[in-house]
Amino acid sequence: MTLDPQAPLDVDPLLDDPATRIVVCCGSGGVGKTTTAAALGLRAAERGRKVVVLTIDPARRLAQSMGIDSLDNTPRRVKDIDDAAGGELHAMMLDMKRTFDEIVEAHADEERAKAILSNPFYQSLSAGFAGTQEYMAMEKLGQLRSRDEWDLIVVDTPPSRSALDFLDAPTRLGSFLDGKLIRLLMAPAKVGGRAGMKFLNVGMSMMTGTLGKLLGGQLLRDVQTFVAAMDTTFGGFRTRADATYKLLQAPGTAFLVVAAPERDALREAAYFVERLAAERMPLAGLVLNRVHGSGAGRLSAERALAAAENLDERRIVDQTGGKEEVRTAPASGSPAAAEAPSDPTIEQLTAGLLRLHAERMQVVAREQRTRDRFTALHPEVAVTEVAALPGDVHDLAGLRDIGHRLAAGGNPAGAS
């Protein structure tokens, strides 16, 4: 049961191609992006490439599945992979604030860097300003790519309310850090007085998160100090964001949209596919996770329910004593009823299994309709499917299995 036999996503050639330097796994939250990124990284490494997986998942599931105690802003080598082909696997988890600090330290002398890092406005900005995580993920990607140490970088994009935030936030934050909005907020310092502070408060109302905790004149002084230090030390945040954007558009980058076979997840995936096309970013295809199937697909839900009902009716009609036995059966709750055997009959077990199968086939049919709607809108998108697994992936063997399923295109017809 596949989406479109004419447009399969062939994962292995993508991973094996030396021209492929960056794979970005994106999509809405909770669809398996982190597991997909880790599985792709492991498969590429065991096929001979030197790979680093960059995750932004705070749940630390990636570290646990790779047998690492913890991940941080430094790539850590993963042990116990099959390195017969000469590959390596490294993994890291983005530390948003540490990455921002590294940018400051790299572009400022020691005294000025210390002033910026201790500035309350900077601390609020680096720790929780809207878009900072997405921007720093792209900064870290740029750093990794510039070192030219890795054959392949696999990126697990940040969790967000909308997958589109991943593309928008770096530009938004870059514009902010370039100084236009900050300079606008600096105007009250030159105007002075109560009117100036009123203007500042109006401007600050546009900001979110921790900035609201800083008040009045102290906030204004923090902003002034921050802008003065930044302007004389380094600039071009917008330029850096634009450079990263071009890196994402480059031929060596491949986007994989990850989704579950559910209406909301595939709607989000469709929006992302359209946005990637509009931004001329290279889309490799769609990974459809947690697809349900049945080994008895020829038995429809309707036929299974009908068979279960027939078995129920036979248990009533075909009893040895007929209606007389029913009338003389021990009353419920009586001592005789308590002593009566309660084990289910073969017919009861069979009817229960038929009903479970009917439920599974209804899920399969619903997922198929949802997939069909997506492919009708985007027939050009190559697809691979990964069957739903009975449990979570928690080790390298599980990641290896997911990688195999990704490369094989999945086989939900044989899923359990």
Tab-separated table of C-alpha atoms in Angstrom:
chain	number	residue	atom	x	y	z
A	1	MET	CA	0.000	0.000	0.000
A	2	THR	CA	2.089	2.910	-1.273
A	3	LEU	CA	1.378	6.516	-1.997
A	4	ASP	CA	2.552	6.778	-5.573
A	5	PRO	CA	4.595	4.004	-7.188
A	6	GLN	CA	5.809	6.490	-9.809
A	7	ALA	CA	7.388	8.818	-7.223
A	8	PRO	CA	9.263	6.825	-4.569
A	9	LEU	CA	11.861	8.551	-2.412
A	10	ASP	CA	15.132	6.655	-2.780
A	11	VAL	CA	17.034	7.532	0.389
A	12	ASP	CA	20.311	5.650	-0.155
A	13	PRO	CA	21.408	7.465	-3.356
A	14	LEU	CA	20.690	10.760	-1.592
A	15	LEU	CA	22.846	9.805	1.399
A	16	ASP	CA	25.590	8.244	-0.706
A	17	ASP	CA	25.957	11.176	-3.126
A	18	PRO	CA	29.135	13.135	-2.199
A	19	ALA	CA	27.403	16.258	-3.503
A	20	THR	CA	24.826	16.001	-0.723
A	21	ARG	CA	26.358	17.923	2.174
A	22	ILE	CA	23.302	18.970	4.211
A	23	VAL	CA	20.012	17.161	4.881
A	24	VAL	CA	17.377	19.194	6.726
A	25	CYS	CA	14.517	17.287	8.378
A	26	CYS	CA	11.566	19.598	8.871
A	27	GLY	CA	7.863	19.385	9.654
A	28	SER	CA	5.416	20.031	12.453
A	29	GLY	CA	6.015	18.890	16.028
A	30	GLY	CA	5.585	15.314	17.170
A	31	VAL	CA	5.955	13.613	13.786
A	32	GLY	CA	9.325	11.935	14.396
A	33	LYS	CA	11.814	14.462	12.992
A	34	THR	CA	14.461	13.709	15.610
A	35	THR	CA	14.271	9.948	15.126
A	36	THR	CA	14.293	10.364	11.348
A	37	ALA	CA	17.358	12.629	11.465
A	38	ALA	CA	19.219	10.216	13.751
A	39	ALA	CA	18.320	7.194	11.620
A	40	LEU	CA	19.461	8.941	8.434
A	41	GLY	CA	22.710	9.986	10.085
A	42	LEU	CA	23.419	6.457	11.304
A	43	ARG	CA	22.630	4.925	7.917
A	44	ALA	CA	24.864	7.415	6.083
A	45	ALA	CA	27.719	6.802	8.540
A	46	GLU	CA	27.477	3.036	8.211
A	47	ARG	CA	27.572	3.469	4.434
A	48	GLY	CA	30.929	5.247	4.683
A	49	ARG	CA	30.302	8.952	5.265
A	50	LYS	CA	31.537	11.177	8.088
A	51	VAL	CA	28.311	12.517	9.534
A	52	VAL	CA	27.252	14.937	12.260
A	53	VAL	CA	23.630	15.116	13.424
A	54	LEU	CA	22.553	18.471	14.851
A	55	THR	CA	19.426	18.213	16.974
A	56	ILE	CA	17.401	20.893	18.730
A	57	ASP	CA	15.267	18.402	20.644
A	58	PRO	CA	15.331	19.194	24.381
A	59	ALA	CA	13.990	15.737	25.301
A	60	ARG	CA	17.500	14.261	24.829
A	61	ARG	CA	16.073	11.149	23.191
A	62	LEU	CA	18.766	11.312	20.525
A	63	ALA	CA	21.575	10.999	23.073
A	64	GLN	CA	19.918	8.049	24.759
A	65	SER	CA	19.304	6.178	21.504
A	66	MET	CA	22.929	6.695	20.461
A	67	GLY	CA	24.339	5.505	23.772
A	68	ILE	CA	25.662	8.933	24.778
A	69	ASP	CA	25.174	10.223	28.332
A	70	SER	CA	24.352	13.723	27.136
A	71	LEU	CA	24.725	16.006	24.144
A	72	ASP	CA	25.874	19.604	24.113
A	73	ASN	CA	27.113	22.279	21.725
A	74	THR	CA	30.157	20.180	20.784
A	75	PRO	CA	29.903	17.185	18.404
A	76	ARG	CA	30.327	13.874	20.262
A	77	ARG	CA	31.381	10.714	18.465
A	78	VAL	CA	28.910	7.842	18.602
A	79	LYS	CA	30.501	4.497	19.440
A	80	ASP	CA	29.482	0.977	18.460
A	81	ILE	CA	28.343	1.794	14.924
A	82	ASP	CA	29.339	-0.483	12.064
A	83	ASP	CA	32.374	1.389	10.706
A	84	ALA	CA	33.455	-1.266	8.214
A	85	ALA	CA	32.825	1.193	5.358
A	86	GLY	CA	35.025	3.815	7.038
A	87	GLY	CA	32.265	6.155	8.193
A	88	GLU	CA	31.868	8.066	11.434
A	89	LEU	CA	28.833	9.355	13.310
A	90	HIS	CA	28.864	12.379	15.579
A	91	ALA	CA	25.941	14.043	17.330
A	92	MET	CA	25.305	17.336	19.094
A	93	MET	CA	22.430	19.283	20.611
A	94	LEU	CA	22.141	23.025	20.035
A	95	ASP	CA	22.810	25.210	23.055
A	96	MET	CA	21.080	28.374	21.919
A	97	LYS	CA	22.676	30.768	24.398
A	98	ARG	CA	26.128	29.223	24.135
A	99	THR	CA	26.042	29.589	20.336
A	100	PHE	CA	25.100	33.261	20.678
A	101	ASP	CA	27.916	33.734	23.217
A	102	GLU	CA	30.385	32.136	20.797
A	103	ILE	CA	29.407	34.657	18.115
A	104	VAL	CA	30.082	37.522	20.527
A	105	GLU	CA	33.400	36.035	21.637
A	106	ALA	CA	34.492	35.480	18.045
A	107	HIS	CA	33.806	39.064	16.932
A	108	ALA	CA	34.736	41.142	19.985
A	109	ASP	CA	37.847	41.788	21.996
A	110	GLU	CA	37.908	40.362	25.502
A	111	GLU	CA	36.784	43.538	27.294
A	112	ARG	CA	33.920	44.328	24.942
A	113	ALA	CA	32.773	40.701	24.834
A	114	LYS	CA	32.615	40.681	28.644
A	115	ALA	CA	30.493	43.845	28.576
A	116	ILE	CA	28.056	42.382	26.075
A	117	LEU	CA	27.770	38.978	27.762
A	118	SER	CA	26.994	40.578	31.142
A	119	ASN	CA	24.448	43.030	29.714
A	120	PRO	CA	20.909	42.242	30.976
A	121	PHE	CA	19.360	43.130	27.628
A	122	TYR	CA	21.694	40.717	25.836
A	123	GLN	CA	21.013	37.976	28.393
A	124	SER	CA	17.277	38.284	27.805
A	125	LEU	CA	17.748	38.376	24.048
A	126	SER	CA	20.064	35.346	23.908
A	127	ALA	CA	17.962	33.251	26.281
A	128	GLY	CA	14.432	33.710	25.061
A	129	PHE	CA	13.748	36.223	22.314
A	130	ALA	CA	11.319	34.937	19.687
A	131	GLY	CA	13.253	33.407	16.799
A	132	THR	CA	16.586	33.121	18.611
A	133	GLN	CA	16.569	29.310	18.614
A	134	GLU	CA	15.880	29.075	14.887
A	135	TYR	CA	18.508	31.707	14.119
A	136	MET	CA	21.141	30.023	16.270
A	137	ALA	CA	20.377	26.657	14.673
A	138	MET	CA	21.257	28.211	11.335
A	139	GLU	CA	24.336	29.902	12.806
A	140	LYS	CA	25.535	26.523	14.088
A	141	LEU	CA	24.816	24.937	10.721
A	142	GLY	CA	26.901	27.647	9.059
A	143	GLN	CA	29.747	27.039	11.506
A	144	LEU	CA	29.721	23.289	10.901
A	145	ARG	CA	29.615	23.720	7.122
A	146	SER	CA	32.443	26.281	7.077
A	147	ARG	CA	34.770	23.900	8.912
A	148	ASP	CA	34.460	21.425	6.029
A	149	GLU	CA	35.102	18.622	8.506
A	150	TRP	CA	31.954	16.636	7.734
A	151	ASP	CA	30.857	14.799	4.619
A	152	LEU	CA	27.236	15.221	5.673
A	153	ILE	CA	25.364	17.381	8.179
A	154	VAL	CA	21.877	16.196	9.178
A	155	VAL	CA	19.747	18.881	10.837
A	156	ASP	CA	16.753	18.228	13.059
A	157	THR	CA	14.846	21.519	12.916
A	158	PRO	CA	13.521	23.237	16.052
A	159	PRO	CA	10.084	22.350	17.374
A	160	SER	CA	7.688	25.228	16.744
A	161	ARG	CA	4.014	25.987	16.394
A	162	SER	CA	4.469	26.225	12.653
A	163	ALA	CA	7.141	24.578	10.541
A	164	LEU	CA	7.302	27.822	8.544
A	165	ASP	CA	8.869	29.572	11.565
A	166	PHE	CA	12.080	27.752	10.728
A	167	LEU	CA	12.421	29.749	7.505
A	168	ASP	CA	11.075	33.068	8.784
A	169	ALA	CA	12.692	33.470	12.190
A	170	PRO	CA	16.359	33.847	11.104
A	171	THR	CA	15.475	36.750	8.822
A	172	ARG	CA	13.289	38.356	11.487
A	173	LEU	CA	15.980	38.131	14.142
A	174	GLY	CA	18.660	39.169	11.676
A	175	SER	CA	16.713	42.318	10.856
A	176	PHE	CA	16.317	43.064	14.548
A	177	LEU	CA	19.991	42.579	15.351
A	178	ASP	CA	21.050	44.682	12.392
A	179	GLY	CA	20.005	47.633	14.469
A	180	LYS	CA	16.971	49.184	12.735
A	181	LEU	CA	14.460	48.369	15.454
A	182	ILE	CA	17.019	48.857	18.189
A	183	ARG	CA	17.915	52.293	16.823
A	184	LEU	CA	14.243	53.129	16.761
A	185	LEU	CA	14.081	52.226	20.440
A	186	MET	CA	17.147	54.378	21.057
A	187	ALA	CA	15.297	57.506	19.923
A	188	PRO	CA	13.821	58.223	23.392
A	189	ALA	CA	17.307	58.567	24.820
A	190	LYS	CA	17.885	61.494	22.498
A	191	VAL	CA	14.417	62.968	23.025
A	192	GLY	CA	14.507	62.550	26.798
A	193	GLY	CA	11.773	63.184	29.320
A	194	ARG	CA	8.446	61.521	29.944
A	195	ALA	CA	7.367	61.685	26.279
A	196	GLY	CA	10.467	59.786	25.291
A	197	MET	CA	9.841	57.059	27.844
A	198	LYS	CA	6.253	56.761	26.651
A	199	PHE	CA	7.549	56.194	23.123
A	200	LEU	CA	9.954	53.558	24.430
A	201	ASN	CA	7.176	51.718	26.235
A	202	VAL	CA	5.086	51.628	23.061
A	203	GLY	CA	8.034	50.221	21.149
A	204	MET	CA	8.825	47.655	23.795
A	205	SER	CA	5.213	46.433	23.807
A	206	MET	CA	5.967	44.831	20.450
A	207	MET	CA	8.539	42.556	22.030
A	208	THR	CA	7.834	39.277	23.750
A	209	GLY	CA	9.104	37.052	26.561
A	210	THR	CA	11.706	38.025	29.090
A	211	LEU	CA	12.295	41.570	27.789
A	212	GLY	CA	9.127	42.660	29.586
A	213	LYS	CA	10.792	41.876	32.917
A	214	LEU	CA	13.211	44.781	32.476
A	215	LEU	CA	11.665	48.140	33.322
A	216	GLY	CA	11.932	51.857	32.678
A	217	GLY	CA	15.170	53.784	32.662
A	218	GLN	CA	17.307	50.774	33.520
A	219	LEU	CA	16.018	49.001	30.445
A	220	LEU	CA	16.817	52.015	28.315
A	221	ARG	CA	20.373	52.144	29.664
A	222	ASP	CA	20.804	48.413	28.992
A	223	VAL	CA	19.611	48.870	25.413
A	224	GLN	CA	21.969	51.819	24.925
A	225	THR	CA	24.943	49.884	26.268
A	226	PHE	CA	24.077	46.836	24.184
A	227	VAL	CA	23.673	48.794	20.935
A	228	ALA	CA	26.857	50.765	21.493
A	229	ALA	CA	28.852	47.605	22.092
A	230	MET	CA	27.312	45.739	19.167
A	231	ASP	CA	27.643	48.580	16.683
A	232	THR	CA	31.321	49.088	17.386
A	233	THR	CA	32.147	45.397	17.567
A	234	PHE	CA	30.369	43.605	14.768
A	235	GLY	CA	27.264	43.823	12.659
A	236	GLY	CA	25.809	42.173	9.632
A	237	PHE	CA	23.432	39.793	11.347
A	238	ARG	CA	21.055	40.234	8.443
A	239	THR	CA	23.942	39.486	6.081
A	240	ARG	CA	24.718	36.329	8.022
A	241	ALA	CA	21.083	35.257	7.876
A	242	ASP	CA	21.023	35.866	4.133
A	243	ALA	CA	24.202	33.818	3.688
A	244	THR	CA	22.665	30.914	5.602
A	245	TYR	CA	19.525	31.231	3.519
A	246	LYS	CA	21.624	30.871	0.373
A	247	LEU	CA	23.309	27.829	1.927
A	248	LEU	CA	19.869	26.262	2.339
A	249	GLN	CA	19.136	26.988	-1.329
A	250	ALA	CA	22.407	25.506	-2.564
A	251	PRO	CA	22.411	22.300	-4.643
A	252	GLY	CA	24.239	20.387	-1.885
A	253	THR	CA	21.297	20.849	0.498
A	254	ALA	CA	18.277	18.528	0.574
A	255	PHE	CA	15.086	19.095	2.554
A	256	LEU	CA	13.072	16.161	3.820
A	257	VAL	CA	9.577	17.012	5.040
A	258	VAL	CA	8.557	14.618	7.822
A	259	ALA	CA	4.867	14.023	8.566
A	260	ALA	CA	2.473	11.536	10.087
A	261	PRO	CA	-0.462	10.229	7.977
A	262	GLU	CA	-2.846	12.571	9.775
A	263	ARG	CA	-4.824	15.481	8.412
A	264	ASP	CA	-3.169	18.285	10.396
A	265	ALA	CA	0.378	16.969	9.954
A	266	LEU	CA	-0.024	16.519	6.196
A	267	ARG	CA	-1.676	19.925	5.863
A	268	GLU	CA	1.380	21.425	7.549
A	269	ALA	CA	3.608	19.347	5.261
A	270	ALA	CA	1.740	20.658	2.212
A	271	TYR	CA	2.271	24.255	3.360
A	272	PHE	CA	5.967	23.549	3.859
A	273	VAL	CA	6.321	21.926	0.425
A	274	GLU	CA	4.734	24.984	-1.168
A	275	ARG	CA	6.937	27.358	0.810
A	276	LEU	CA	10.110	25.476	-0.103
A	277	ALA	CA	9.126	25.649	-3.765
A	278	ALA	CA	8.421	29.384	-3.490
A	279	GLU	CA	11.839	29.954	-1.872
A	280	ARG	CA	13.559	27.724	-4.468
A	281	MET	CA	14.899	25.383	-1.802
A	282	PRO	CA	15.733	21.810	-2.867
A	283	LEU	CA	13.076	19.357	-1.665
A	284	ALA	CA	14.151	15.716	-1.733
A	285	GLY	CA	10.777	14.340	-0.687
A	286	LEU	CA	8.327	13.429	2.055
A	287	VAL	CA	8.944	10.937	4.869
A	288	LEU	CA	5.598	9.576	6.018
A	289	ASN	CA	6.045	8.188	9.518
A	290	ARG	CA	3.949	5.775	11.587
A	291	VAL	CA	1.919	4.377	8.712
A	292	HIS	CA	-0.478	1.610	9.730
A	293	GLY	CA	-1.170	-1.473	7.688
A	294	SER	CA	-2.383	-5.063	7.959
A	295	GLY	CA	-1.115	-8.422	6.827
A	296	ALA	CA	-4.722	-9.354	6.061
A	297	GLY	CA	-5.563	-6.371	3.912
A	298	ARG	CA	-7.949	-8.360	1.710
A	299	LEU	CA	-10.349	-8.720	4.625
A	300	SER	CA	-12.181	-5.390	4.714
A	301	ALA	CA	-13.491	-3.760	7.863
A	302	GLU	CA	-17.068	-4.385	6.719
A	303	ARG	CA	-16.525	-8.102	6.119
A	304	ALA	CA	-14.682	-8.482	9.446
A	305	LEU	CA	-17.523	-6.815	11.372
A	306	ALA	CA	-20.111	-8.923	9.568
A	307	ALA	CA	-18.205	-12.106	10.435
A	308	ALA	CA	-17.946	-11.046	14.078
A	309	GLU	CA	-21.700	-10.440	14.215
A	310	ASN	CA	-22.367	-13.853	12.670
A	311	LEU	CA	-20.258	-15.522	15.339
A	312	ASP	CA	-22.147	-13.655	18.056
A	313	GLU	CA	-25.475	-14.779	16.601
A	314	ARG	CA	-24.320	-18.411	16.358
A	315	ARG	CA	-23.373	-18.411	20.055
A	316	ILE	CA	-26.943	-17.450	20.883
A	317	VAL	CA	-28.782	-19.677	18.409
A	318	ASP	CA	-26.597	-22.785	18.393
A	319	GLN	CA	-26.429	-23.506	22.121
A	320	THR	CA	-27.034	-27.179	22.928
A	321	GLY	CA	-30.084	-26.593	25.062
A	322	GLY	CA	-31.561	-23.869	22.888
A	323	LYS	CA	-33.865	-21.396	24.624
A	324	GLU	CA	-34.486	-23.851	27.480
A	325	GLU	CA	-30.797	-23.756	28.435
A	326	VAL	CA	-30.815	-19.987	28.332
A	327	ARG	CA	-33.862	-19.922	30.624
A	328	THR	CA	-32.265	-22.333	33.113
A	329	ALA	CA	-28.851	-20.693	33.148
A	330	PRO	CA	-27.706	-19.491	36.610
A	331	ALA	CA	-28.740	-15.955	37.385
A	332	SER	CA	-25.980	-13.358	37.304
A	333	GLY	CA	-24.434	-12.884	40.734
A	334	SER	CA	-25.710	-16.218	42.107
A	335	PRO	CA	-23.270	-18.779	43.628
A	336	ALA	CA	-23.928	-21.073	40.677
A	337	ALA	CA	-23.007	-18.288	38.251
A	338	ALA	CA	-19.810	-17.619	40.181
A	339	GLU	CA	-18.852	-21.286	39.788
A	340	ALA	CA	-19.688	-21.305	36.049
A	341	PRO	CA	-16.668	-21.319	33.712
A	342	SER	CA	-15.837	-17.816	32.445
A	343	ASP	CA	-13.117	-18.533	29.893
A	344	PRO	CA	-13.979	-17.069	26.484
A	345	THR	CA	-14.850	-19.515	23.760
A	346	ILE	CA	-13.019	-19.808	20.471
A	347	GLU	CA	-15.937	-18.041	18.818
A	348	GLN	CA	-15.710	-15.135	21.273
A	349	LEU	CA	-11.960	-14.791	20.779
A	350	THR	CA	-12.374	-14.937	17.017
A	351	ALA	CA	-15.104	-12.299	17.076
A	352	GLY	CA	-12.900	-10.030	19.209
A	353	LEU	CA	-9.974	-10.410	16.812
A	354	LEU	CA	-12.214	-9.668	13.859
A	355	ARG	CA	-13.372	-6.449	15.522
A	356	LEU	CA	-9.762	-5.426	16.224
A	357	HIS	CA	-8.933	-6.093	12.587
A	358	ALA	CA	-11.923	-4.003	11.509
A	359	GLU	CA	-10.651	-1.095	13.619
A	360	ARG	CA	-7.184	-1.417	12.089
A	361	MET	CA	-8.596	-1.467	8.562
A	362	GLN	CA	-10.632	1.652	9.314
A	363	VAL	CA	-7.430	3.401	10.428
A	364	VAL	CA	-5.658	2.194	7.282
A	365	ALA	CA	-8.475	3.480	5.088
A	366	ARG	CA	-8.511	6.868	6.831
A	367	GLU	CA	-4.746	7.249	6.438
A	368	GLN	CA	-4.985	6.244	2.782
A	369	ARG	CA	-7.597	8.939	2.114
A	370	THR	CA	-5.427	11.519	3.851
A	371	ARG	CA	-2.357	10.497	1.836
A	372	ASP	CA	-4.342	10.515	-1.385
A	373	ARG	CA	-5.417	14.106	-0.775
A	374	PHE	CA	-1.789	15.133	-0.288
A	375	THR	CA	-0.535	13.356	-3.395
A	376	ALA	CA	-3.385	14.778	-5.463
A	377	LEU	CA	-2.158	18.262	-4.509
A	378	HIS	CA	1.558	17.441	-4.834
A	379	PRO	CA	2.070	14.535	-7.241
A	380	GLU	CA	5.635	15.731	-7.878
A	381	VAL	CA	6.800	15.003	-4.320
A	382	ALA	CA	8.720	11.761	-3.879
A	383	VAL	CA	7.583	9.750	-0.846
A	384	THR	CA	8.896	7.055	1.451
A	385	GLU	CA	6.822	5.441	4.190
A	386	VAL	CA	7.829	4.069	7.579
A	387	ALA	CA	5.473	1.611	9.223
A	388	ALA	CA	4.199	2.297	12.718
A	389	LEU	CA	6.287	0.448	15.295
A	390	PRO	CA	4.957	-1.177	18.473
A	391	GLY	CA	7.246	0.899	20.724
A	392	ASP	CA	9.677	3.812	20.871
A	393	VAL	CA	13.170	3.694	19.389
A	394	HIS	CA	15.715	3.724	22.205
A	395	ASP	CA	18.991	2.331	20.823
A	396	LEU	CA	21.190	2.057	17.734
A	397	ALA	CA	19.481	-1.146	16.640
A	398	GLY	CA	16.153	0.659	16.583
A	399	LEU	CA	17.625	3.578	14.629
A	400	ARG	CA	19.217	1.122	12.203
A	401	ASP	CA	15.825	-0.513	11.666
A	402	ILE	CA	14.219	2.864	10.984
A	403	GLY	CA	16.982	3.666	8.493
A	404	HIS	CA	16.360	0.393	6.694
A	405	ARG	CA	12.647	1.130	6.533
A	406	LEU	CA	13.337	4.621	5.209
A	407	ALA	CA	15.531	3.248	2.456
A	408	ALA	CA	13.099	0.464	1.595
A	409	GLY	CA	10.201	2.860	1.347
A	410	GLY	CA	8.462	1.100	4.223
A	411	ASN	CA	6.059	-1.796	4.018
A	412	PRO	CA	2.950	-0.888	5.964
A	413	ALA	CA	1.127	-3.863	4.501
A	414	GLY	CA	3.262	-6.014	6.720
A	415	ALA	CA	3.139	-3.821	9.785
A	416	SER	CA	1.903	-5.173	13.032
